[in-house]
XYZ file of C-alpha atoms in Angstrom:
367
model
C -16.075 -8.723 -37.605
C -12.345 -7.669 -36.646
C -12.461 -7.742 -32.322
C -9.407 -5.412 -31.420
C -10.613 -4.814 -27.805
C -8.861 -8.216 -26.092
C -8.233 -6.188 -23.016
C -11.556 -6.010 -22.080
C -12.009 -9.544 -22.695
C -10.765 -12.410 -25.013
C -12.619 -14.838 -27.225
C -12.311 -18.454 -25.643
C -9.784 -20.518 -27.249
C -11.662 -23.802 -28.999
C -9.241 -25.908 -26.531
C -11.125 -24.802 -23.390
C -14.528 -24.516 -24.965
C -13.722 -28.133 -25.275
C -12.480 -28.521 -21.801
C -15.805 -26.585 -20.767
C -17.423 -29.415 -22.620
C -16.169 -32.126 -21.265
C -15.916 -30.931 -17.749
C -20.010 -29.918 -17.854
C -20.723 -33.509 -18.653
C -18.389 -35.479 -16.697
C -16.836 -33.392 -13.577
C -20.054 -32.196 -12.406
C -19.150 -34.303 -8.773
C -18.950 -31.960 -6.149
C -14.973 -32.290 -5.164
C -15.059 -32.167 -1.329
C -17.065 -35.781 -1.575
C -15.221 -38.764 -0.465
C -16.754 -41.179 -3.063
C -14.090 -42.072 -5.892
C -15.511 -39.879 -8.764
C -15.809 -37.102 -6.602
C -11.468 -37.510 -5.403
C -11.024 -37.904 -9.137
C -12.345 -34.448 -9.901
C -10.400 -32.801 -6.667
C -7.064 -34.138 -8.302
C -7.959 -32.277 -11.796
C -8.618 -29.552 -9.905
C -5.438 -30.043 -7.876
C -3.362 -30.073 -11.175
C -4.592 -26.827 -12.486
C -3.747 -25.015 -9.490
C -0.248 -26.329 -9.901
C -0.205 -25.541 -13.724
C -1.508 -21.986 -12.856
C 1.210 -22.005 -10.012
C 3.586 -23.219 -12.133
C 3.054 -20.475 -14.862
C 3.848 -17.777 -11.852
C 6.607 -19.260 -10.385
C 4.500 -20.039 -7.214
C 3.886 -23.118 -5.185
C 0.558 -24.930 -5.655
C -0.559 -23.927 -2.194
C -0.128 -20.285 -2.987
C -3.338 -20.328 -5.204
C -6.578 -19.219 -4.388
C -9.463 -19.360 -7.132
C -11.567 -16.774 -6.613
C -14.834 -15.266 -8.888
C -12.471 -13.027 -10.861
C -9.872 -10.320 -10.648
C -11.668 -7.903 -9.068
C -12.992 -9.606 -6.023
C -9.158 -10.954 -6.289
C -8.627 -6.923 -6.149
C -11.264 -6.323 -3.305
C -9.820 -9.005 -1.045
C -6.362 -8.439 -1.438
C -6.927 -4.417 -0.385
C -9.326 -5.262 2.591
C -7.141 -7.884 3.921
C -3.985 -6.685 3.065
C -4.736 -3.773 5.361
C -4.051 -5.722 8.792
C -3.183 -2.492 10.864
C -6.127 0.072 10.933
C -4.169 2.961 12.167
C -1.641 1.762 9.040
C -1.563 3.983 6.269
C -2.244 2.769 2.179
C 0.423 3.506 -0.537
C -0.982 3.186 -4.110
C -0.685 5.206 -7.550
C -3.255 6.845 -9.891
C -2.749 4.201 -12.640
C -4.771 1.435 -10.613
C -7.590 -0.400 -12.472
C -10.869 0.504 -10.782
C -11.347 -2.524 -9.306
C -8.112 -1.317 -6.849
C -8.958 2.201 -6.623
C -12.541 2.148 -5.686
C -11.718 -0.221 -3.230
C -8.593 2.180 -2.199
C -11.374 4.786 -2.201
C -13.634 3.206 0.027
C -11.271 2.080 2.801
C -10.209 6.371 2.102
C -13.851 7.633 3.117
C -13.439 4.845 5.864
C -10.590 7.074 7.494
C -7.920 5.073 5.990
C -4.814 7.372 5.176
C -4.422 6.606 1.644
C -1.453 7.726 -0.506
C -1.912 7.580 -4.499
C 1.321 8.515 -6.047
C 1.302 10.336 -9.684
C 1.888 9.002 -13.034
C 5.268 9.904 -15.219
C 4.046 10.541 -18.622
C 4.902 7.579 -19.985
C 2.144 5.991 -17.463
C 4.101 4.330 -15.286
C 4.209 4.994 -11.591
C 6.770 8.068 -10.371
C 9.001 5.648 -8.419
C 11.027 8.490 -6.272
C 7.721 10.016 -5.492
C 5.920 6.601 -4.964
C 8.510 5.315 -2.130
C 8.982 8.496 -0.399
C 5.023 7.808 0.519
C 6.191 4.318 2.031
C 7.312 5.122 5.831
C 7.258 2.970 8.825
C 3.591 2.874 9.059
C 2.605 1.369 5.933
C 0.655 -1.485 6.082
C -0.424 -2.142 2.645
C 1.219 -0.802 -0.881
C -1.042 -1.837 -4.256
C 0.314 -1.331 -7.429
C -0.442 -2.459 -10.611
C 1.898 -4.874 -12.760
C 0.674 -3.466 -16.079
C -1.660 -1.073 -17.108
C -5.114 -1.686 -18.543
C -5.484 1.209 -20.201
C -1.993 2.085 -21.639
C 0.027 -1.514 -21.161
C 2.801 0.661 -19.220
C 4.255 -1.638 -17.081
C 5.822 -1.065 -13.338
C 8.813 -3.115 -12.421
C 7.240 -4.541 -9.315
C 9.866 -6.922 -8.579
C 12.094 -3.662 -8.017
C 9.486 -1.917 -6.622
C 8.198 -4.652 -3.545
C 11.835 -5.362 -2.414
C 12.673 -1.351 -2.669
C 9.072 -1.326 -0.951
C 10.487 -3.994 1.715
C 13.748 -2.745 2.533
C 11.657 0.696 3.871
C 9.670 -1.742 5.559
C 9.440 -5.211 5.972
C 6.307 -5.326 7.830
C 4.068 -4.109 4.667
C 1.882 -6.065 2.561
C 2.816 -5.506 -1.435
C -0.037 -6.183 -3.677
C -0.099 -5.977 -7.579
C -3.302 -6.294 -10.233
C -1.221 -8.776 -12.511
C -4.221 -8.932 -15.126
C -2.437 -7.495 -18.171
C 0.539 -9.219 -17.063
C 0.198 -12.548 -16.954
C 1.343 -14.810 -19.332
C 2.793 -11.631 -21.127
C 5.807 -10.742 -19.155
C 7.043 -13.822 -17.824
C 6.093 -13.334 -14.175
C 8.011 -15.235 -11.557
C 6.959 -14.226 -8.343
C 9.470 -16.293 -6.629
C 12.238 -13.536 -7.746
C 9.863 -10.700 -5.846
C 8.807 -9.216 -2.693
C 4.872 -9.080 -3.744
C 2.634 -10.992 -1.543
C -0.559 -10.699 -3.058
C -0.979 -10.790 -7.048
C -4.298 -11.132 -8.700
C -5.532 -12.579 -12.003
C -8.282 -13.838 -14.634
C -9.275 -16.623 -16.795
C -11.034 -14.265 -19.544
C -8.182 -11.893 -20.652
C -6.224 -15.127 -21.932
C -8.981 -17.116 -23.454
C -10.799 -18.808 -20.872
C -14.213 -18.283 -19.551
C -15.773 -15.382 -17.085
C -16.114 -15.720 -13.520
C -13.127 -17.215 -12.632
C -9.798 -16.189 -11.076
C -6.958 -16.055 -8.789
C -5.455 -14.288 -5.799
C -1.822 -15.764 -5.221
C -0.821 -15.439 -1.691
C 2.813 -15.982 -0.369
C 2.713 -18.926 1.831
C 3.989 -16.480 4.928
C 1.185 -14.389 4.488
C -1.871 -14.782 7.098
C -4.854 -12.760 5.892
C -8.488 -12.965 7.235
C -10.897 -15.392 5.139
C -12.773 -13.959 2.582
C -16.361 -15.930 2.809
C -16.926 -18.310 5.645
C -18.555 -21.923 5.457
C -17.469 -25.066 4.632
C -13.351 -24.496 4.669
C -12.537 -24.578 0.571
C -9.589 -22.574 -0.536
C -7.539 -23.538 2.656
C -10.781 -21.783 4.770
C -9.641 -18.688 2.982
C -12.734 -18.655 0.770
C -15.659 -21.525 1.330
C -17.798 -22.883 -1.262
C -18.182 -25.165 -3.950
C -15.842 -24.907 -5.869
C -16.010 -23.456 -9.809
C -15.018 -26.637 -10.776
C -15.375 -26.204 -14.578
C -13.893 -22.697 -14.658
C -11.224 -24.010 -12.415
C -10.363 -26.425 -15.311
C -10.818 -23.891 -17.813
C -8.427 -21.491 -16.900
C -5.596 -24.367 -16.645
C -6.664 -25.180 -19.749
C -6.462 -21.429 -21.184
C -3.013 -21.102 -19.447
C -1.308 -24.027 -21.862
C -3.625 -22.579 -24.864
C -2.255 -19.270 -24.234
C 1.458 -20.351 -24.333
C 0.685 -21.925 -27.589
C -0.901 -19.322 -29.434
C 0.394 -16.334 -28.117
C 3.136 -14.796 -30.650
C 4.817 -12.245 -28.876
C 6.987 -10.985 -31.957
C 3.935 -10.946 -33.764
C 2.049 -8.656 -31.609
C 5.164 -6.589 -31.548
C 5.623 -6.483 -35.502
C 1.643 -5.570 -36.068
C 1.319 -3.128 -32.805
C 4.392 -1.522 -34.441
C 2.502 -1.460 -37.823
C -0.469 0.421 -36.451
C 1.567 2.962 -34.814
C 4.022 3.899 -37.991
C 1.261 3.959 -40.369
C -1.210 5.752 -37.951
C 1.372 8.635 -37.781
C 2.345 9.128 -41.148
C -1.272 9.050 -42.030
C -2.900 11.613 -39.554
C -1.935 14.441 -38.024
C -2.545 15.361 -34.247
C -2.148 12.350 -33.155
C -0.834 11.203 -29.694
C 0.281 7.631 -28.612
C 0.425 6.686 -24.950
C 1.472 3.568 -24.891
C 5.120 1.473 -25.248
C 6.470 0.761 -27.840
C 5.272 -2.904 -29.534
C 2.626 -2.936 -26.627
C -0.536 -5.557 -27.119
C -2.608 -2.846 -25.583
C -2.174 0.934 -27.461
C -4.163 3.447 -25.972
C -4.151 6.307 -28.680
C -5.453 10.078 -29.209
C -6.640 11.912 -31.747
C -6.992 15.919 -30.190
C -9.968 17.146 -31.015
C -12.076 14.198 -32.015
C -14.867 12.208 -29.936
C -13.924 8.492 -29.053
C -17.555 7.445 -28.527
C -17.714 8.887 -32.473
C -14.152 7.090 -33.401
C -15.808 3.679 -31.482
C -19.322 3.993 -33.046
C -18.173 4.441 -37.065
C -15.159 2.114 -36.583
C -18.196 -0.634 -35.518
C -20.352 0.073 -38.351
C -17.286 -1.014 -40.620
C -16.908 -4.132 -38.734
C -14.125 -2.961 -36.422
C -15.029 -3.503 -32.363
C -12.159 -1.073 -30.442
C -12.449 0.289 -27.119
C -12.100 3.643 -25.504
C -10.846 2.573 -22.150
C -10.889 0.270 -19.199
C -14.424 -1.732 -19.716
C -15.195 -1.436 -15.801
C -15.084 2.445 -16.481
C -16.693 2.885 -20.074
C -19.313 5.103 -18.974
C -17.361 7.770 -17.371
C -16.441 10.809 -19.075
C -13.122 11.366 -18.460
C -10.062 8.630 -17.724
C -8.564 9.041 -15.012
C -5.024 7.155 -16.008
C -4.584 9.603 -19.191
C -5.215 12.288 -16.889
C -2.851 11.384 -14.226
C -0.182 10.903 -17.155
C -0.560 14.630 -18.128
C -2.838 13.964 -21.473
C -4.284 17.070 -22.437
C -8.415 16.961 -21.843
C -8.807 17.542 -25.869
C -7.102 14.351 -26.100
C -9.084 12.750 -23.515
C -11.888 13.400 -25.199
C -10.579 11.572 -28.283
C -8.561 8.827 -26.712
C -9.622 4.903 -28.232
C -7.866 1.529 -26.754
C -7.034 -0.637 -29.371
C -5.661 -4.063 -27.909
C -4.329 -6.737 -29.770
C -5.002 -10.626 -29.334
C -3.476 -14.203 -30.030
C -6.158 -14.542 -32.903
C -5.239 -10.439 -34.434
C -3.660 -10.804 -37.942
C -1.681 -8.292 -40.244
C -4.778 -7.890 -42.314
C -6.862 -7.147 -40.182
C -4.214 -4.214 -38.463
C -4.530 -2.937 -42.109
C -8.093 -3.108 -42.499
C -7.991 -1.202 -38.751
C -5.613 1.543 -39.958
C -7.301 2.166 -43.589
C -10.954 3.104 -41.542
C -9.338 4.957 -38.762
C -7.437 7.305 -41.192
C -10.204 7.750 -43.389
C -12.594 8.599 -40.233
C -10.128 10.746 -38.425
C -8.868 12.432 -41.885
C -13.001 12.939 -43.042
């Protein structure tokens, strides 16, 4: 099997399967008990958080583990809104995570501003800070995109963002991001920032909401005061430990040039093989979001899996809508919609198997 859809989810590195392992056997105390096992697991716990801090170029104290990304997402939107009467700035690129939750606070009677897409999918920046006035109280924009790996300069953007005003909260979906682009959040304006274990080989159900230190938002789940009373519970102590341990796994494995060199192989060949054929993605980009006008993906996805070959045709959290919303926003005609796959490349994707990828695609598109 050759798994090309890593930004959906990745395959857990054997490091934190091991880390899993261990933790399931012997960190099963629950860490807000006073007895000494119990302290031993809250200072684990308390060095991933600063390893995961570390690896934004946060503070320890910033970190917030949360369930995943998305309730990362839903929190950061519902609580970054402190003024009611305050309107929302966002863009049409947003995972759907961000803009269902933009949606719903919308059909609440929130004023909510989406700005459009330039073609090459990221955010119209004139366009996207004329919508920031006075009375903004919450901007969300995403770091990278899921479905294209376009990236948005959000360190430009929150202190551009800022300087209209100060007073707004600047929130940004880091998911395809992290680890990728060498986030420092110190350097930026952005408040809020959310991420997940599973898209750099850790486990599901675990994430993280970074919160600037001067930020006060309202607790997410009452109870027993974990997460600094932000978000009460017992702790996921064993995903906890798991995503520290995918964070240093990550770093190893990752080859950067190598995803560059083989994303750049798919592309090249890919064109000089077929014709009609649209990319929408950067250039070297990990995640390549590509069309073939007048072809169905779900067709593309299906034969491409009986040779062995799992792709995708989109964000996961929206495979069974018909249309994308992000291609659309960029201008994509709907013929190329129709026939639009995500391939996305991992720490584990070799050469071969980009060739074996490109060989089945050209002979099913070219059929």
């Amino acid at each position: 099997m050759i798994y090309l859809d890593n930004a959906a989810t990745t395959k857990v590195f054997d490091e934190v399967i091991r880390e899993v392992s261990t933790s399931l056997v012997f960190d099963y105390f629950n860490p807000s008990s006073l007895y000494v096992p119990a302290t031993q697991v809250k200072r684990k716990m308390d060095e991933a958080r600063e390893n995961i801090a570390h690896a934004l170029g946060a503070k320890p104290s910033e970190i917030i583990f949360t369930s995943g990304a998305t309730e990362a997402n839903n929190w950061a939107i519902n609580c970054g809104l402190k003024v009611k009467k305050g309107n929302v700035v966002s863009s049409y690129g947003e995972h759907p995570s961000s803009h269902e939750t933009l949606l719903a606070l919308k059909n609440q009677g929130t004023e909510v501003r989406f700005s459009p897409l330039k073609k090459d999918g990221t955010v119209e920046e004139d366009n996207f800070l004329s919508l920031i006035d006075e009375n903004t109280s919450l901007v969300s924009l995403i770091h990278r995109s899921n479905e294209t790996g376009a990236i948005n300069d959000i360190v430009s953007l929150s202190k551009k963002a800022k300087q209209i005003n100060p007073r707004l909260v600047f929130h940004s979906d880091g998911v395809q991001a992290f680890l990728k682009l060498g986030t420092n959040l110190r350097n930026s304006s952005v408040d809020l920032y959310s991420i997940s274990a599973h898209k750099i080989g850790g486990i599901k159900g675990v994430g993280v909401l970074f919160k600037n230190e001067k930020l006060n938002i309202r607790p997410l789940i009452l109870g027993g005061g974990q997460e600094k009373n932000l978000r009460s519970g017992t702790e996921n102590v064993t995903g906890i430990l798991a995503f520290s341990s995918a964070v240093k796994a990550f770093q190893k494995h990752y080859d950067k040039r190598k995803i560059a060199e083989i994303s750049q192989y798919i592309s090249n060949t890919l064109y000089s093989n077929i014709d009609e054929i649209k990319i929408n993605s950067p250039l070297h980009s990990d995640i390549l979001s590509i069309s073939f006008h007048g072809k169905k993906s779900e067709i593309i996805q299906r034969l491409l899996a009986e040779k062995g070959i799992l792709i995708g045709t989109g964000s996961a959290c929206a495979s069974r809508l018909k249309y994308n919303r992000v291609l659309e926003a960029m201008g994509v005609c709907k013929q190329c919609i129709e026939g639009s796959i995500r391939i996305s490349l991992g720490s584990l994707t070799t050469m071969d198997e980009a060739r074996q990828l490109v060989n089945a695609l050209t002979e099913i598109i070219n059929d």
